PDB file of C-alpha atoms in Angstrom:
ATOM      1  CA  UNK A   1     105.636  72.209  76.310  1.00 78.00           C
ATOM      2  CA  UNK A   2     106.256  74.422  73.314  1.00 86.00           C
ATOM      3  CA  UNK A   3     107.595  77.861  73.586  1.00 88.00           C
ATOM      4  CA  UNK A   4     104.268  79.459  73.073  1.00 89.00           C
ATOM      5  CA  UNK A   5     102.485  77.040  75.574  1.00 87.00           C
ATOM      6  CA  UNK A   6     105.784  78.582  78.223  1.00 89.00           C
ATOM      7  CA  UNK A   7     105.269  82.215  77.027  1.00 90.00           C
ATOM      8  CA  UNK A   8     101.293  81.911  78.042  1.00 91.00           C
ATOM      9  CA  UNK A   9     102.204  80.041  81.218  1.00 91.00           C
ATOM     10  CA  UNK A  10     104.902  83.093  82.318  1.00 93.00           C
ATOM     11  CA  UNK A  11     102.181  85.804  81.313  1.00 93.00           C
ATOM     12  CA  UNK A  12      99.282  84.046  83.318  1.00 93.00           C
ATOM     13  CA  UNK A  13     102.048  83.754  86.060  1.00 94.00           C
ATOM     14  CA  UNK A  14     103.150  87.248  85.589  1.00 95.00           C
ATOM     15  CA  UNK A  15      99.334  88.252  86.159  1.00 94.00           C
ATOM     16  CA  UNK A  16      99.465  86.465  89.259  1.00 94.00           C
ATOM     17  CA  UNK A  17     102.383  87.777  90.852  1.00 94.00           C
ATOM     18  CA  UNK A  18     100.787  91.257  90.284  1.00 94.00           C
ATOM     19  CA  UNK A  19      97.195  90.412  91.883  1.00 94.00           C
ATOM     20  CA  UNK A  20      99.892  88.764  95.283  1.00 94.00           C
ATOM     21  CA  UNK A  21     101.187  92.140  94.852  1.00 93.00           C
ATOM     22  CA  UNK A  22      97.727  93.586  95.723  1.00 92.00           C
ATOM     23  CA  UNK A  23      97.283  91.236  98.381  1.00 93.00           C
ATOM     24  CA  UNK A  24     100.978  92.134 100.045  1.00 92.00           C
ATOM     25  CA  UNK A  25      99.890  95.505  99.906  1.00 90.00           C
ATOM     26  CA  UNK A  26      96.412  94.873 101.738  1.00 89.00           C
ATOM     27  CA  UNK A  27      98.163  92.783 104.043  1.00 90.00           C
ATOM     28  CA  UNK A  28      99.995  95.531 104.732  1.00 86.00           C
ATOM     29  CA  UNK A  29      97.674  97.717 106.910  1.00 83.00           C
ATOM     30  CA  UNK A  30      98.195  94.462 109.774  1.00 82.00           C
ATOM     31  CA  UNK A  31     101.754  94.789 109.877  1.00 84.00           C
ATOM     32  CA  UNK A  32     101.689  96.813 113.127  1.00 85.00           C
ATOM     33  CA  UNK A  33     103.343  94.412 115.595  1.00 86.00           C
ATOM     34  CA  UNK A  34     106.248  91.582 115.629  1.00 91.00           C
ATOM     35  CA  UNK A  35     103.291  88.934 115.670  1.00 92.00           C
ATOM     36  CA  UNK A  36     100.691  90.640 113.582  1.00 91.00           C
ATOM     37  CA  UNK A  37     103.882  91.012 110.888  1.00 92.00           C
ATOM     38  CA  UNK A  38     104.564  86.938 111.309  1.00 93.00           C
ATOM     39  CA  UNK A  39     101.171  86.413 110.821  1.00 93.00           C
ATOM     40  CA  UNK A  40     100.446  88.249 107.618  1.00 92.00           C
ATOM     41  CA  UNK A  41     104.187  86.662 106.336  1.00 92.00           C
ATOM     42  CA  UNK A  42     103.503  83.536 107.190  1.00 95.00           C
ATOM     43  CA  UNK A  43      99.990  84.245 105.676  1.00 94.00           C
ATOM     44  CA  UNK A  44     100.769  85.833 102.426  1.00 94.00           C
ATOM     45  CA  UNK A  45     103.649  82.877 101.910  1.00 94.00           C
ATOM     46  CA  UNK A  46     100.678  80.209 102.087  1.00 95.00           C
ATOM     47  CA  UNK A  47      98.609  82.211  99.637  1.00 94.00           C
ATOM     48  CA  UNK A  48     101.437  82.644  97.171  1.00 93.00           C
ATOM     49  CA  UNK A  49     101.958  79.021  97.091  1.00 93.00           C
ATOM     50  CA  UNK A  50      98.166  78.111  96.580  1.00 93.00           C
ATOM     51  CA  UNK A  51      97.562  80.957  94.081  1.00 92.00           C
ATOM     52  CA  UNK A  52     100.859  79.332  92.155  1.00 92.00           C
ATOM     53  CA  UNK A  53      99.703  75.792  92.080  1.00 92.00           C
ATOM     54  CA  UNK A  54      95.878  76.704  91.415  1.00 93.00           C
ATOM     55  CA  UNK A  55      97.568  78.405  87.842  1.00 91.00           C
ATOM     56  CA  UNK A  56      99.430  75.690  87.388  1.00 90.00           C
ATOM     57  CA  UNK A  57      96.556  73.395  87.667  1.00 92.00           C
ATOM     58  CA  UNK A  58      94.102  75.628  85.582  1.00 91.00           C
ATOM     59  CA  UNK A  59      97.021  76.015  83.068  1.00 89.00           C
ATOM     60  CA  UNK A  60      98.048  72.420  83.034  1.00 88.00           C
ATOM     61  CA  UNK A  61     101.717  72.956  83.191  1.00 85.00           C
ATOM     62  CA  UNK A  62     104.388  72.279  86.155  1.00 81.00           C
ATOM     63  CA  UNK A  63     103.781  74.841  88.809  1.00 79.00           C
ATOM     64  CA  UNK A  64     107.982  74.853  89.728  1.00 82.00           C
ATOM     65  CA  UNK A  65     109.280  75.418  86.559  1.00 86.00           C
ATOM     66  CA  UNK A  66     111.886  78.610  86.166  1.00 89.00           C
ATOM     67  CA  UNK A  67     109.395  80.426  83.370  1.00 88.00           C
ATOM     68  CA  UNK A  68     106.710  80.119  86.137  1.00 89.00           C
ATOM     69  CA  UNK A  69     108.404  81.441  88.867  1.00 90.00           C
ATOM     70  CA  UNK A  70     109.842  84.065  86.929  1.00 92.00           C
ATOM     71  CA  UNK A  71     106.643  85.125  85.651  1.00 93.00           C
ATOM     72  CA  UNK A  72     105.408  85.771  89.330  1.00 93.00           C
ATOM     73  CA  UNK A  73     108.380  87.483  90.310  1.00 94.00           C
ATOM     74  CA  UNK A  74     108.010  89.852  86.986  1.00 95.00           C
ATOM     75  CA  UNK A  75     104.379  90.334  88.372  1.00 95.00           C
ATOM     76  CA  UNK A  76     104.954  91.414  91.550  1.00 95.00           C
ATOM     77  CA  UNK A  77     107.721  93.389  90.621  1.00 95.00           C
ATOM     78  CA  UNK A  78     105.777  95.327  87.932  1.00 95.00           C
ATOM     79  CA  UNK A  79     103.309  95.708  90.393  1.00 94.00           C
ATOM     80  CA  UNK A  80     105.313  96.764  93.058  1.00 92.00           C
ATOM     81  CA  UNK A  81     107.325  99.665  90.757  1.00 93.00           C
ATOM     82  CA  UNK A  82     104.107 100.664  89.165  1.00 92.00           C
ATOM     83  CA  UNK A  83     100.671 100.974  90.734  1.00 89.00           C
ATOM     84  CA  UNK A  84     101.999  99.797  93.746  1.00 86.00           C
ATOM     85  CA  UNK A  85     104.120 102.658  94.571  1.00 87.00           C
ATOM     86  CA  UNK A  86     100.960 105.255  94.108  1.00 87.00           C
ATOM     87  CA  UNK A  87      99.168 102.619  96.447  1.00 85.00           C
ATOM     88  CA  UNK A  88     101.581 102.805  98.833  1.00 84.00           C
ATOM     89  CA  UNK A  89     102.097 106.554  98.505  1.00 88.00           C
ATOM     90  CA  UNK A  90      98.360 106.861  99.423  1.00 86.00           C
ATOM     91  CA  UNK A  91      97.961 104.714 102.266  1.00 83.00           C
ATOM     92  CA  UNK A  92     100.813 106.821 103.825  1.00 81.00           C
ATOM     93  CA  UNK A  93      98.806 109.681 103.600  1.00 83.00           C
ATOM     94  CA  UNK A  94      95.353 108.121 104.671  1.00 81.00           C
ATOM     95  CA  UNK A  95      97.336 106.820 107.827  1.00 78.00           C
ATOM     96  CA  UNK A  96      98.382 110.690 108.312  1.00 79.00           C
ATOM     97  CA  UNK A  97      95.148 112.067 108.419  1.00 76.00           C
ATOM     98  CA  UNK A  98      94.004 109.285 110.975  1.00 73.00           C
ATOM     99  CA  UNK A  99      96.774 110.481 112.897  1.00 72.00           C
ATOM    100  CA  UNK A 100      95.629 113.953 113.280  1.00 69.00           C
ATOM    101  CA  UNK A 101      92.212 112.772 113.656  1.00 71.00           C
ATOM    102  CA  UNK A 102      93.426 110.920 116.816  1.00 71.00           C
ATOM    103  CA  UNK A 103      95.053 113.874 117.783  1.00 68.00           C
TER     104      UNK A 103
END
């Protein structure tokens, strides 16, 4: 692969370490129990790996290569840091208000 064939490979990679990002923070709201918490682990780990190899394949390159895996981790941290902090910062507060409307 050339080096602008590896740079397109990390950003598409990059883009989908942000969108597993999203989908660690949705399966987020089942993390309320040891099992439930395995589950959506063991859950977001087999997503992960499909969403990685179904770039690779749709990007023709080798799914296990360091640019690739880099470029997810760079997602999901950008993610995390960025819109997923406001995310998270909300869904605290939604599960307040739930709380006093239990109350």
């Amino acid at each position: 692969m050339t080096v602008a064939e590896q740079a397109r490979a990390f950003l598409a990679m990059a883009l989908c370490g942000a969108l597993l990002g999203a989908v660690y923070d949705v399966l987020g709201v089942l993390r309320c129990g040891k099992l439930l918490t395995a589950a959506a682990d063991l859950l977001f780990g087999v997503l992960t790996a499909g969403a990685v190899i179904a770039a690779a394949l749709a990007l023709r390159c080798d799914a296990y290569r360091l640019y690739t895996l880099l470029g997810v981790s760079t997602g999901f941290a950008l993610y995390q840091y960025s819109l997923g902090t406001g995310v998270r910062f909300l869904k605290g507060k939604l599960k307040g208000l739930s709380e006093k409307v239990k109350k």
